[in-house]
Amino acid sequence: MLIRALLVLLVVLNLGVAGWWISRPDAPPPAPPQQPQGVARLQLASEAPPPRAPAASPAQAAATAAPSTPVEAPPGVAAGTVAASLQCFSLGPFADAAAANAAVAALRADIARSRTREVEGASSGNYTVFLPPAEDRAAAQALAQRIAAAGFDDFLVVNEGELANGIALGLYRNRSGATRRQHALQAAGFPAQVRAAGEEGPSQWWADIAAEQGMDAAQARAKAGAKQSQALDCAALR
């Protein structure tokens, strides 16, 4: 009986000790050792705070905040200011290149740019576009078929005269129309030529000049010894 009571008392004591052990508060962490004065405390890598991004400079902050706006370059001097400050004329006609060059020389001190050009004389009749005579009629017919295959029309094989077995490709009232037809045929590989059907007048020469704004066209014409002065687009004189 006494032994049983001792066993029960022992069990109760063990349970009490176990309950106290479980319910007791955690012991406080040990205090860090006192660091000597003037010595920094060592830190583990896991204890170090995350690095902060470097502060942006005022210029970088302004560049980030302000939207990027393309800056247009100022217009070129030659294309803008200079072109706007010039006026251009054609003076003539002159009988030959020497007279046109003499007119330019007389105005040299008053002008910025100049050139001389030849204008072919007008014809009293029309202008013919043609291909020279072929070796024979068969060759002329074969050439005519090639012209048609290239997409050209308004042509015929000449039967007689100095252009017999040649190809007539059109008759024009002015040289510019005949020249356009000639160039189109030449671009396609046909050696087209142009000649005046009537008597053609002599060539004329003109002097094209560019001067500062304010130049009087009548005075320039008189100084150059020209009969006419015509306004000219300065873009044509570059």
JSON list of C-alpha atoms in Angstrom, two decimals:
[
{"chain": "A", "resi": 1, "resn": "MET", "atom": "CA", "xyz": [0.00, 0.00, 0.00]},
{"chain": "A", "resi": 2, "resn": "LEU", "atom": "CA", "xyz": [2.80, 2.34, 0.90]},
{"chain": "A", "resi": 3, "resn": "ILE", "atom": "CA", "xyz": [4.68, 1.48, -2.29]},
{"chain": "A", "resi": 4, "resn": "ARG", "atom": "CA", "xyz": [1.62, 2.28, -4.40]},
{"chain": "A", "resi": 5, "resn": "ALA", "atom": "CA", "xyz": [1.29, 5.66, -2.72]},
{"chain": "A", "resi": 6, "resn": "LEU", "atom": "CA", "xyz": [4.95, 6.42, -3.39]},
{"chain": "A", "resi": 7, "resn": "LEU", "atom": "CA", "xyz": [4.53, 5.51, -7.07]},
{"chain": "A", "resi": 8, "resn": "VAL", "atom": "CA", "xyz": [1.54, 7.79, -7.42]},
{"chain": "A", "resi": 9, "resn": "LEU", "atom": "CA", "xyz": [3.39, 10.62, -5.70]},
{"chain": "A", "resi": 10, "resn": "LEU", "atom": "CA", "xyz": [6.37, 10.14, -8.01]},
{"chain": "A", "resi": 11, "resn": "VAL", "atom": "CA", "xyz": [4.16, 10.27, -11.11]},
{"chain": "A", "resi": 12, "resn": "VAL", "atom": "CA", "xyz": [2.47, 13.44, -9.88]},
{"chain": "A", "resi": 13, "resn": "LEU", "atom": "CA", "xyz": [5.84, 15.08, -9.20]},
{"chain": "A", "resi": 14, "resn": "ASN", "atom": "CA", "xyz": [7.10, 14.17, -12.72]},
{"chain": "A", "resi": 15, "resn": "LEU", "atom": "CA", "xyz": [3.98, 15.57, -14.34]},
{"chain": "A", "resi": 16, "resn": "GLY", "atom": "CA", "xyz": [4.36, 18.79, -12.40]},
{"chain": "A", "resi": 17, "resn": "VAL", "atom": "CA", "xyz": [8.00, 19.17, -13.40]},
{"chain": "A", "resi": 18, "resn": "ALA", "atom": "CA", "xyz": [7.13, 18.48, -17.08]},
{"chain": "A", "resi": 19, "resn": "GLY", "atom": "CA", "xyz": [4.34, 21.06, -17.04]},
{"chain": "A", "resi": 20, "resn": "TRP", "atom": "CA", "xyz": [6.58, 23.67, -15.49]},
{"chain": "A", "resi": 21, "resn": "TRP", "atom": "CA", "xyz": [9.29, 22.97, -18.10]},
{"chain": "A", "resi": 22, "resn": "ILE", "atom": "CA", "xyz": [6.87, 23.35, -20.97]},
{"chain": "A", "resi": 23, "resn": "SER", "atom": "CA", "xyz": [5.18, 26.53, -19.71]},
{"chain": "A", "resi": 24, "resn": "ARG", "atom": "CA", "xyz": [8.27, 28.41, -18.59]},
{"chain": "A", "resi": 25, "resn": "PRO", "atom": "CA", "xyz": [9.23, 31.56, -20.64]},
{"chain": "A", "resi": 26, "resn": "ASP", "atom": "CA", "xyz": [12.16, 31.47, -23.06]},
{"chain": "A", "resi": 27, "resn": "ALA", "atom": "CA", "xyz": [15.43, 32.63, -21.62]},
{"chain": "A", "resi": 28, "resn": "PRO", "atom": "CA", "xyz": [16.52, 36.09, -22.97]},
{"chain": "A", "resi": 29, "resn": "PRO", "atom": "CA", "xyz": [19.36, 36.02, -25.55]},
{"chain": "A", "resi": 30, "resn": "PRO", "atom": "CA", "xyz": [22.77, 36.68, -24.12]},
{"chain": "A", "resi": 31, "resn": "ALA", "atom": "CA", "xyz": [23.88, 40.30, -24.36]},
{"chain": "A", "resi": 32, "resn": "PRO", "atom": "CA", "xyz": [26.56, 40.99, -26.98]},
{"chain": "A", "resi": 33, "resn": "PRO", "atom": "CA", "xyz": [30.00, 41.37, -25.56]},
{"chain": "A", "resi": 34, "resn": "GLN", "atom": "CA", "xyz": [31.10, 44.91, -24.92]},
{"chain": "A", "resi": 35, "resn": "GLN", "atom": "CA", "xyz": [33.10, 46.23, -27.92]},
{"chain": "A", "resi": 36, "resn": "PRO", "atom": "CA", "xyz": [36.27, 48.15, -27.20]},
{"chain": "A", "resi": 37, "resn": "GLN", "atom": "CA", "xyz": [35.89, 51.87, -27.81]},
{"chain": "A", "resi": 38, "resn": "GLY", "atom": "CA", "xyz": [36.70, 52.92, -31.38]},
{"chain": "A", "resi": 39, "resn": "VAL", "atom": "CA", "xyz": [36.35, 49.40, -32.88]},
{"chain": "A", "resi": 40, "resn": "ALA", "atom": "CA", "xyz": [33.43, 48.78, -35.28]},
{"chain": "A", "resi": 41, "resn": "ARG", "atom": "CA", "xyz": [31.28, 45.74, -34.69]},
{"chain": "A", "resi": 42, "resn": "LEU", "atom": "CA", "xyz": [31.57, 42.96, -37.28]},
{"chain": "A", "resi": 43, "resn": "GLN", "atom": "CA", "xyz": [28.39, 42.10, -39.23]},
{"chain": "A", "resi": 44, "resn": "LEU", "atom": "CA", "xyz": [27.43, 38.91, -40.97]},
{"chain": "A", "resi": 45, "resn": "ALA", "atom": "CA", "xyz": [26.55, 39.15, -44.67]},
{"chain": "A", "resi": 46, "resn": "SER", "atom": "CA", "xyz": [22.97, 38.17, -43.82]},
{"chain": "A", "resi": 47, "resn": "GLU", "atom": "CA", "xyz": [22.73, 41.08, -41.34]},
{"chain": "A", "resi": 48, "resn": "ALA", "atom": "CA", "xyz": [23.82, 43.75, -43.83]},
{"chain": "A", "resi": 49, "resn": "PRO", "atom": "CA", "xyz": [20.97, 45.97, -45.18]},
{"chain": "A", "resi": 50, "resn": "PRO", "atom": "CA", "xyz": [20.24, 45.80, -48.95]},
{"chain": "A", "resi": 51, "resn": "PRO", "atom": "CA", "xyz": [22.28, 48.33, -51.00]},
{"chain": "A", "resi": 52, "resn": "ARG", "atom": "CA", "xyz": [20.48, 51.48, -52.03]},
{"chain": "A", "resi": 53, "resn": "ALA", "atom": "CA", "xyz": [20.55, 52.80, -55.60]},
{"chain": "A", "resi": 54, "resn": "PRO", "atom": "CA", "xyz": [22.80, 55.85, -56.02]},
{"chain": "A", "resi": 55, "resn": "ALA", "atom": "CA", "xyz": [20.95, 59.14, -56.09]},
{"chain": "A", "resi": 56, "resn": "ALA", "atom": "CA", "xyz": [20.51, 60.59, -59.57]},
{"chain": "A", "resi": 57, "resn": "SER", "atom": "CA", "xyz": [22.27, 63.83, -60.37]},
{"chain": "A", "resi": 58, "resn": "PRO", "atom": "CA", "xyz": [20.13, 66.92, -61.14]},
{"chain": "A", "resi": 59, "resn": "ALA", "atom": "CA", "xyz": [20.99, 66.66, -64.84]},
{"chain": "A", "resi": 60, "resn": "GLN", "atom": "CA", "xyz": [19.98, 62.98, -64.97]},
{"chain": "A", "resi": 61, "resn": "ALA", "atom": "CA", "xyz": [16.76, 63.69, -63.06]},
{"chain": "A", "resi": 62, "resn": "ALA", "atom": "CA", "xyz": [15.86, 66.47, -65.51]},
{"chain": "A", "resi": 63, "resn": "ALA", "atom": "CA", "xyz": [16.64, 64.25, -68.49]},
{"chain": "A", "resi": 64, "resn": "THR", "atom": "CA", "xyz": [14.43, 61.49, -67.07]},
{"chain": "A", "resi": 65, "resn": "ALA", "atom": "CA", "xyz": [11.52, 63.78, -66.20]},
{"chain": "A", "resi": 66, "resn": "ALA", "atom": "CA", "xyz": [11.50, 65.81, -69.42]},
{"chain": "A", "resi": 67, "resn": "PRO", "atom": "CA", "xyz": [10.28, 64.03, -72.58]},
{"chain": "A", "resi": 68, "resn": "SER", "atom": "CA", "xyz": [12.76, 63.76, -75.41]},
{"chain": "A", "resi": 69, "resn": "THR", "atom": "CA", "xyz": [12.00, 66.38, -78.05]},
{"chain": "A", "resi": 70, "resn": "PRO", "atom": "CA", "xyz": [13.85, 66.27, -81.39]},
{"chain": "A", "resi": 71, "resn": "VAL", "atom": "CA", "xyz": [15.64, 69.48, -82.20]},
{"chain": "A", "resi": 72, "resn": "GLU", "atom": "CA", "xyz": [15.52, 70.54, -85.80]},
{"chain": "A", "resi": 73, "resn": "ALA", "atom": "CA", "xyz": [18.67, 71.92, -87.31]},
{"chain": "A", "resi": 74, "resn": "PRO", "atom": "CA", "xyz": [18.38, 75.45, -88.67]},
{"chain": "A", "resi": 75, "resn": "PRO", "atom": "CA", "xyz": [18.02, 75.61, -92.43]},
{"chain": "A", "resi": 76, "resn": "GLY", "atom": "CA", "xyz": [21.24, 75.78, -94.40]},
{"chain": "A", "resi": 77, "resn": "VAL", "atom": "CA", "xyz": [22.56, 79.15, -95.35]},
{"chain": "A", "resi": 78, "resn": "ALA", "atom": "CA", "xyz": [22.88, 78.26, -99.02]},
{"chain": "A", "resi": 79, "resn": "ALA", "atom": "CA", "xyz": [19.38, 76.82, -99.22]},
{"chain": "A", "resi": 80, "resn": "GLY", "atom": "CA", "xyz": [17.61, 79.53, -97.24]},
{"chain": "A", "resi": 81, "resn": "THR", "atom": "CA", "xyz": [19.19, 82.88, -96.52]},
{"chain": "A", "resi": 82, "resn": "VAL", "atom": "CA", "xyz": [21.36, 83.14, -99.63]},
{"chain": "A", "resi": 83, "resn": "ALA", "atom": "CA", "xyz": [18.65, 81.94, -102.03]},
{"chain": "A", "resi": 84, "resn": "ALA", "atom": "CA", "xyz": [16.13, 84.37, -100.56]},
{"chain": "A", "resi": 85, "resn": "SER", "atom": "CA", "xyz": [18.54, 87.30, -100.93]},
{"chain": "A", "resi": 86, "resn": "LEU", "atom": "CA", "xyz": [19.14, 86.79, -104.67]},
{"chain": "A", "resi": 87, "resn": "GLN", "atom": "CA", "xyz": [17.16, 87.70, -107.78]},
{"chain": "A", "resi": 88, "resn": "CYS", "atom": "CA", "xyz": [17.90, 86.16, -111.16]},
{"chain": "A", "resi": 89, "resn": "PHE", "atom": "CA", "xyz": [17.55, 87.34, -114.77]},
{"chain": "A", "resi": 90, "resn": "SER", "atom": "CA", "xyz": [18.20, 86.09, -118.28]},
{"chain": "A", "resi": 91, "resn": "LEU", "atom": "CA", "xyz": [19.75, 88.77, -120.51]},
{"chain": "A", "resi": 92, "resn": "GLY", "atom": "CA", "xyz": [19.93, 88.52, -124.29]},
{"chain": "A", "resi": 93, "resn": "PRO", "atom": "CA", "xyz": [19.71, 87.41, -126.94]},
{"chain": "A", "resi": 94, "resn": "PHE", "atom": "CA", "xyz": [23.31, 87.66, -128.10]},
{"chain": "A", "resi": 95, "resn": "ALA", "atom": "CA", "xyz": [24.64, 86.67, -131.50]},
{"chain": "A", "resi": 96, "resn": "ASP", "atom": "CA", "xyz": [27.36, 84.36, -130.19]},
{"chain": "A", "resi": 97, "resn": "ALA", "atom": "CA", "xyz": [29.05, 83.01, -127.08]},
{"chain": "A", "resi": 98, "resn": "ALA", "atom": "CA", "xyz": [31.67, 85.78, -127.09]},
{"chain": "A", "resi": 99, "resn": "ALA", "atom": "CA", "xyz": [29.01, 88.49, -126.83]},
{"chain": "A", "resi": 100, "resn": "ALA", "atom": "CA", "xyz": [27.26, 86.63, -123.99]},
{"chain": "A", "resi": 101, "resn": "ASN", "atom": "CA", "xyz": [30.54, 86.23, -122.09]},
{"chain": "A", "resi": 102, "resn": "ALA", "atom": "CA", "xyz": [31.30, 89.94, -122.59]},
{"chain": "A", "resi": 103, "resn": "ALA", "atom": "CA", "xyz": [27.92, 90.80, -121.05]},
{"chain": "A", "resi": 104, "resn": "VAL", "atom": "CA", "xyz": [28.71, 88.68, -118.00]},
{"chain": "A", "resi": 105, "resn": "ALA", "atom": "CA", "xyz": [32.11, 90.34, -117.68]},
{"chain": "A", "resi": 106, "resn": "ALA", "atom": "CA", "xyz": [30.49, 93.79, -117.72]},
{"chain": "A", "resi": 107, "resn": "LEU", "atom": "CA", "xyz": [28.28, 92.79, -114.77]},
{"chain": "A", "resi": 108, "resn": "ARG", "atom": "CA", "xyz": [30.91, 90.81, -112.85]},
{"chain": "A", "resi": 109, "resn": "ALA", "atom": "CA", "xyz": [31.14, 93.25, -109.95]},
{"chain": "A", "resi": 110, "resn": "ASP", "atom": "CA", "xyz": [27.35, 93.26, -109.43]},
{"chain": "A", "resi": 111, "resn": "ILE", "atom": "CA", "xyz": [26.47, 89.56, -109.63]},
{"chain": "A", "resi": 112, "resn": "ALA", "atom": "CA", "xyz": [26.95, 86.47, -107.45]},
{"chain": "A", "resi": 113, "resn": "ARG", "atom": "CA", "xyz": [26.60, 83.71, -110.06]},
{"chain": "A", "resi": 114, "resn": "SER", "atom": "CA", "xyz": [26.30, 83.50, -113.84]},
{"chain": "A", "resi": 115, "resn": "ARG", "atom": "CA", "xyz": [26.28, 81.20, -116.83]},
{"chain": "A", "resi": 116, "resn": "THR", "atom": "CA", "xyz": [25.83, 81.45, -120.60]},
{"chain": "A", "resi": 117, "resn": "ARG", "atom": "CA", "xyz": [23.64, 79.11, -122.64]},
{"chain": "A", "resi": 118, "resn": "GLU", "atom": "CA", "xyz": [22.83, 78.52, -126.29]},
{"chain": "A", "resi": 119, "resn": "VAL", "atom": "CA", "xyz": [19.28, 78.36, -127.63]},
{"chain": "A", "resi": 120, "resn": "GLU", "atom": "CA", "xyz": [18.96, 76.79, -131.05]},
{"chain": "A", "resi": 121, "resn": "GLY", "atom": "CA", "xyz": [17.36, 78.96, -133.67]},
{"chain": "A", "resi": 122, "resn": "ALA", "atom": "CA", "xyz": [13.74, 78.50, -134.66]},
{"chain": "A", "resi": 123, "resn": "SER", "atom": "CA", "xyz": [12.79, 76.88, -137.94]},
{"chain": "A", "resi": 124, "resn": "SER", "atom": "CA", "xyz": [10.56, 78.54, -140.49]},
{"chain": "A", "resi": 125, "resn": "GLY", "atom": "CA", "xyz": [8.91, 75.15, -141.06]},
{"chain": "A", "resi": 126, "resn": "ASN", "atom": "CA", "xyz": [8.55, 71.94, -139.03]},
{"chain": "A", "resi": 127, "resn": "TYR", "atom": "CA", "xyz": [10.89, 69.40, -137.46]},
{"chain": "A", "resi": 128, "resn": "THR", "atom": "CA", "xyz": [11.14, 65.80, -138.65]},
{"chain": "A", "resi": 129, "resn": "VAL", "atom": "CA", "xyz": [12.15, 62.85, -136.48]},
{"chain": "A", "resi": 130, "resn": "PHE", "atom": "CA", "xyz": [13.55, 59.95, -138.52]},
{"chain": "A", "resi": 131, "resn": "LEU", "atom": "CA", "xyz": [15.86, 56.94, -138.72]},
{"chain": "A", "resi": 132, "resn": "PRO", "atom": "CA", "xyz": [18.47, 56.97, -141.51]},
{"chain": "A", "resi": 133, "resn": "PRO", "atom": "CA", "xyz": [17.85, 54.71, -144.54]},
{"chain": "A", "resi": 134, "resn": "ALA", "atom": "CA", "xyz": [18.43, 50.97, -144.08]},
{"chain": "A", "resi": 135, "resn": "GLU", "atom": "CA", "xyz": [20.36, 48.79, -146.55]},
{"chain": "A", "resi": 136, "resn": "ASP", "atom": "CA", "xyz": [17.24, 47.69, -148.39]},
{"chain": "A", "resi": 137, "resn": "ARG", "atom": "CA", "xyz": [13.48, 47.50, -148.18]},
{"chain": "A", "resi": 138, "resn": "ALA", "atom": "CA", "xyz": [13.48, 44.23, -146.21]},
{"chain": "A", "resi": 139, "resn": "ALA", "atom": "CA", "xyz": [15.80, 45.68, -143.56]},
{"chain": "A", "resi": 140, "resn": "ALA", "atom": "CA", "xyz": [13.61, 48.78, -143.30]},
{"chain": "A", "resi": 141, "resn": "GLN", "atom": "CA", "xyz": [10.47, 46.64, -142.81]},
{"chain": "A", "resi": 142, "resn": "ALA", "atom": "CA", "xyz": [12.20, 44.56, -140.12]},
{"chain": "A", "resi": 143, "resn": "LEU", "atom": "CA", "xyz": [13.25, 47.77, -138.33]},
{"chain": "A", "resi": 144, "resn": "ALA", "atom": "CA", "xyz": [9.68, 49.06, -138.50]},
{"chain": "A", "resi": 145, "resn": "GLN", "atom": "CA", "xyz": [8.45, 45.85, -136.85]},
{"chain": "A", "resi": 146, "resn": "ARG", "atom": "CA", "xyz": [10.97, 46.30, -134.03]},
{"chain": "A", "resi": 147, "resn": "ILE", "atom": "CA", "xyz": [9.76, 49.87, -133.48]},
{"chain": "A", "resi": 148, "resn": "ALA", "atom": "CA", "xyz": [6.15, 48.67, -133.26]},
{"chain": "A", "resi": 149, "resn": "ALA", "atom": "CA", "xyz": [7.13, 45.88, -130.85]},
{"chain": "A", "resi": 150, "resn": "ALA", "atom": "CA", "xyz": [8.80, 48.49, -128.60]},
{"chain": "A", "resi": 151, "resn": "GLY", "atom": "CA", "xyz": [5.42, 50.25, -128.21]},
{"chain": "A", "resi": 152, "resn": "PHE", "atom": "CA", "xyz": [5.86, 53.17, -130.63]},
{"chain": "A", "resi": 153, "resn": "ASP", "atom": "CA", "xyz": [3.34, 54.22, -133.25]},
{"chain": "A", "resi": 154, "resn": "ASP", "atom": "CA", "xyz": [2.99, 57.05, -135.81]},
{"chain": "A", "resi": 155, "resn": "PHE", "atom": "CA", "xyz": [5.79, 55.94, -138.13]},
{"chain": "A", "resi": 156, "resn": "LEU", "atom": "CA", "xyz": [6.16, 54.77, -141.75]},
{"chain": "A", "resi": 157, "resn": "VAL", "atom": "CA", "xyz": [8.79, 53.40, -144.10]},
{"chain": "A", "resi": 158, "resn": "VAL", "atom": "CA", "xyz": [9.85, 56.06, -146.62]},
{"chain": "A", "resi": 159, "resn": "ASN", "atom": "CA", "xyz": [9.45, 54.82, -150.21]},
{"chain": "A", "resi": 160, "resn": "GLU", "atom": "CA", "xyz": [11.41, 57.42, -152.20]},
{"chain": "A", "resi": 161, "resn": "GLY", "atom": "CA", "xyz": [13.64, 60.43, -152.00]},
{"chain": "A", "resi": 162, "resn": "GLU", "atom": "CA", "xyz": [16.81, 60.93, -150.01]},
{"chain": "A", "resi": 163, "resn": "LEU", "atom": "CA", "xyz": [15.27, 59.06, -147.03]},
{"chain": "A", "resi": 164, "resn": "ALA", "atom": "CA", "xyz": [14.13, 56.05, -149.10]},
{"chain": "A", "resi": 165, "resn": "ASN", "atom": "CA", "xyz": [14.12, 52.91, -146.86]},
{"chain": "A", "resi": 166, "resn": "GLY", "atom": "CA", "xyz": [14.41, 55.18, -143.84]},
{"chain": "A", "resi": 167, "resn": "ILE", "atom": "CA", "xyz": [11.75, 55.44, -141.10]},
{"chain": "A", "resi": 168, "resn": "ALA", "atom": "CA", "xyz": [9.76, 58.65, -140.63]},
{"chain": "A", "resi": 169, "resn": "LEU", "atom": "CA", "xyz": [8.85, 58.95, -136.94]},
{"chain": "A", "resi": 170, "resn": "GLY", "atom": "CA", "xyz": [6.86, 62.19, -136.77]},
{"chain": "A", "resi": 171, "resn": "LEU", "atom": "CA", "xyz": [6.57, 65.80, -137.85]},
{"chain": "A", "resi": 172, "resn": "TYR", "atom": "CA", "xyz": [6.55, 68.51, -135.16]},
{"chain": "A", "resi": 173, "resn": "ARG", "atom": "CA", "xyz": [5.92, 72.25, -135.20]},
{"chain": "A", "resi": 174, "resn": "ASN", "atom": "CA", "xyz": [8.60, 72.99, -132.58]},
{"chain": "A", "resi": 175, "resn": "ARG", "atom": "CA", "xyz": [11.98, 71.53, -131.73]},
{"chain": "A", "resi": 176, "resn": "SER", "atom": "CA", "xyz": [11.12, 70.67, -128.12]},
{"chain": "A", "resi": 177, "resn": "GLY", "atom": "CA", "xyz": [8.40, 68.20, -129.18]},
{"chain": "A", "resi": 178, "resn": "ALA", "atom": "CA", "xyz": [10.70, 66.64, -131.77]},
{"chain": "A", "resi": 179, "resn": "THR", "atom": "CA", "xyz": [13.51, 66.36, -129.23]},
{"chain": "A", "resi": 180, "resn": "ARG", "atom": "CA", "xyz": [11.25, 64.56, -126.73]},
{"chain": "A", "resi": 181, "resn": "ARG", "atom": "CA", "xyz": [10.30, 62.03, -129.40]},
{"chain": "A", "resi": 182, "resn": "GLN", "atom": "CA", "xyz": [13.97, 61.58, -130.34]},
{"chain": "A", "resi": 183, "resn": "HIS", "atom": "CA", "xyz": [15.05, 60.96, -126.75]},
{"chain": "A", "resi": 184, "resn": "ALA", "atom": "CA", "xyz": [12.28, 58.39, -126.18]},
{"chain": "A", "resi": 185, "resn": "LEU", "atom": "CA", "xyz": [13.35, 56.44, -129.26]},
{"chain": "A", "resi": 186, "resn": "GLN", "atom": "CA", "xyz": [17.02, 56.65, -128.36]},
{"chain": "A", "resi": 187, "resn": "ALA", "atom": "CA", "xyz": [16.26, 55.33, -124.87]},
{"chain": "A", "resi": 188, "resn": "ALA", "atom": "CA", "xyz": [14.65, 52.30, -126.53]},
{"chain": "A", "resi": 189, "resn": "GLY", "atom": "CA", "xyz": [17.77, 51.68, -128.65]},
{"chain": "A", "resi": 190, "resn": "PHE", "atom": "CA", "xyz": [16.82, 53.38, -131.93]},
{"chain": "A", "resi": 191, "resn": "PRO", "atom": "CA", "xyz": [19.27, 56.02, -133.32]},
{"chain": "A", "resi": 192, "resn": "ALA", "atom": "CA", "xyz": [16.61, 58.65, -134.06]},
{"chain": "A", "resi": 193, "resn": "GLN", "atom": "CA", "xyz": [17.63, 62.01, -135.51]},
{"chain": "A", "resi": 194, "resn": "VAL", "atom": "CA", "xyz": [15.95, 65.41, -135.81]},
{"chain": "A", "resi": 195, "resn": "ARG", "atom": "CA", "xyz": [16.23, 67.90, -138.64]},
{"chain": "A", "resi": 196, "resn": "ALA", "atom": "CA", "xyz": [14.37, 71.04, -139.63]},
{"chain": "A", "resi": 197, "resn": "ALA", "atom": "CA", "xyz": [12.01, 70.61, -142.54]},
{"chain": "A", "resi": 198, "resn": "GLY", "atom": "CA", "xyz": [12.39, 74.30, -143.44]},
{"chain": "A", "resi": 199, "resn": "GLU", "atom": "CA", "xyz": [15.16, 76.84, -143.06]},
{"chain": "A", "resi": 200, "resn": "GLU", "atom": "CA", "xyz": [16.42, 77.07, -139.49]},
{"chain": "A", "resi": 201, "resn": "GLY", "atom": "CA", "xyz": [17.47, 80.41, -138.02]},
{"chain": "A", "resi": 202, "resn": "PRO", "atom": "CA", "xyz": [20.78, 81.02, -136.24]},
{"chain": "A", "resi": 203, "resn": "SER", "atom": "CA", "xyz": [21.35, 80.04, -132.61]},
{"chain": "A", "resi": 204, "resn": "GLN", "atom": "CA", "xyz": [20.97, 82.65, -129.87]},
{"chain": "A", "resi": 205, "resn": "TRP", "atom": "CA", "xyz": [22.94, 83.05, -126.67]},
{"chain": "A", "resi": 206, "resn": "TRP", "atom": "CA", "xyz": [21.68, 84.21, -123.29]},
{"chain": "A", "resi": 207, "resn": "ALA", "atom": "CA", "xyz": [23.44, 85.24, -120.09]},
{"chain": "A", "resi": 208, "resn": "ASP", "atom": "CA", "xyz": [21.78, 84.04, -116.87]},
{"chain": "A", "resi": 209, "resn": "ILE", "atom": "CA", "xyz": [22.79, 86.04, -113.79]},
{"chain": "A", "resi": 210, "resn": "ALA", "atom": "CA", "xyz": [22.05, 86.03, -110.05]},
{"chain": "A", "resi": 211, "resn": "ALA", "atom": "CA", "xyz": [22.36, 89.35, -108.19]},
{"chain": "A", "resi": 212, "resn": "GLU", "atom": "CA", "xyz": [21.46, 90.79, -104.79]},
{"chain": "A", "resi": 213, "resn": "GLN", "atom": "CA", "xyz": [17.89, 91.92, -104.21]},
{"chain": "A", "resi": 214, "resn": "GLY", "atom": "CA", "xyz": [17.33, 95.49, -105.41]},
{"chain": "A", "resi": 215, "resn": "MET", "atom": "CA", "xyz": [19.27, 95.25, -108.66]},
{"chain": "A", "resi": 216, "resn": "ASP", "atom": "CA", "xyz": [17.38, 97.00, -111.44]},
{"chain": "A", "resi": 217, "resn": "ALA", "atom": "CA", "xyz": [16.76, 94.73, -114.42]},
{"chain": "A", "resi": 218, "resn": "ALA", "atom": "CA", "xyz": [16.66, 97.63, -116.90]},
{"chain": "A", "resi": 219, "resn": "GLN", "atom": "CA", "xyz": [20.03, 98.93, -115.70]},
{"chain": "A", "resi": 220, "resn": "ALA", "atom": "CA", "xyz": [21.53, 95.45, -115.87]},
{"chain": "A", "resi": 221, "resn": "ARG", "atom": "CA", "xyz": [20.20, 95.02, -119.41]},
{"chain": "A", "resi": 222, "resn": "ALA", "atom": "CA", "xyz": [21.65, 98.33, -120.51]},
{"chain": "A", "resi": 223, "resn": "LYS", "atom": "CA", "xyz": [25.02, 97.63, -118.89]},
{"chain": "A", "resi": 224, "resn": "ALA", "atom": "CA", "xyz": [25.23, 94.20, -120.55]},
{"chain": "A", "resi": 225, "resn": "GLY", "atom": "CA", "xyz": [24.14, 95.54, -123.94]},
{"chain": "A", "resi": 226, "resn": "ALA", "atom": "CA", "xyz": [21.17, 93.13, -124.08]},
{"chain": "A", "resi": 227, "resn": "LYS", "atom": "CA", "xyz": [17.89, 93.72, -125.86]},
{"chain": "A", "resi": 228, "resn": "GLN", "atom": "CA", "xyz": [15.75, 91.80, -123.36]},
{"chain": "A", "resi": 229, "resn": "SER", "atom": "CA", "xyz": [15.68, 90.80, -119.72]},
{"chain": "A", "resi": 230, "resn": "GLN", "atom": "CA", "xyz": [13.54, 87.96, -118.40]},
{"chain": "A", "resi": 231, "resn": "ALA", "atom": "CA", "xyz": [12.91, 86.86, -114.82]},
{"chain": "A", "resi": 232, "resn": "LEU", "atom": "CA", "xyz": [14.59, 83.53, -114.01]},
{"chain": "A", "resi": 233, "resn": "ASP", "atom": "CA", "xyz": [14.06, 81.03, -111.19]},
{"chain": "A", "resi": 234, "resn": "CYS", "atom": "CA", "xyz": [17.31, 81.09, -109.17]},
{"chain": "A", "resi": 235, "resn": "ALA", "atom": "CA", "xyz": [17.01, 77.32, -108.60]},
{"chain": "A", "resi": 236, "resn": "ALA", "atom": "CA", "xyz": [17.86, 76.86, -112.28]},
{"chain": "A", "resi": 237, "resn": "LEU", "atom": "CA", "xyz": [21.15, 78.71, -111.78]},
{"chain": "A", "resi": 238, "resn": "ARG", "atom": "CA", "xyz": [22.68, 76.54, -109.00]}
]
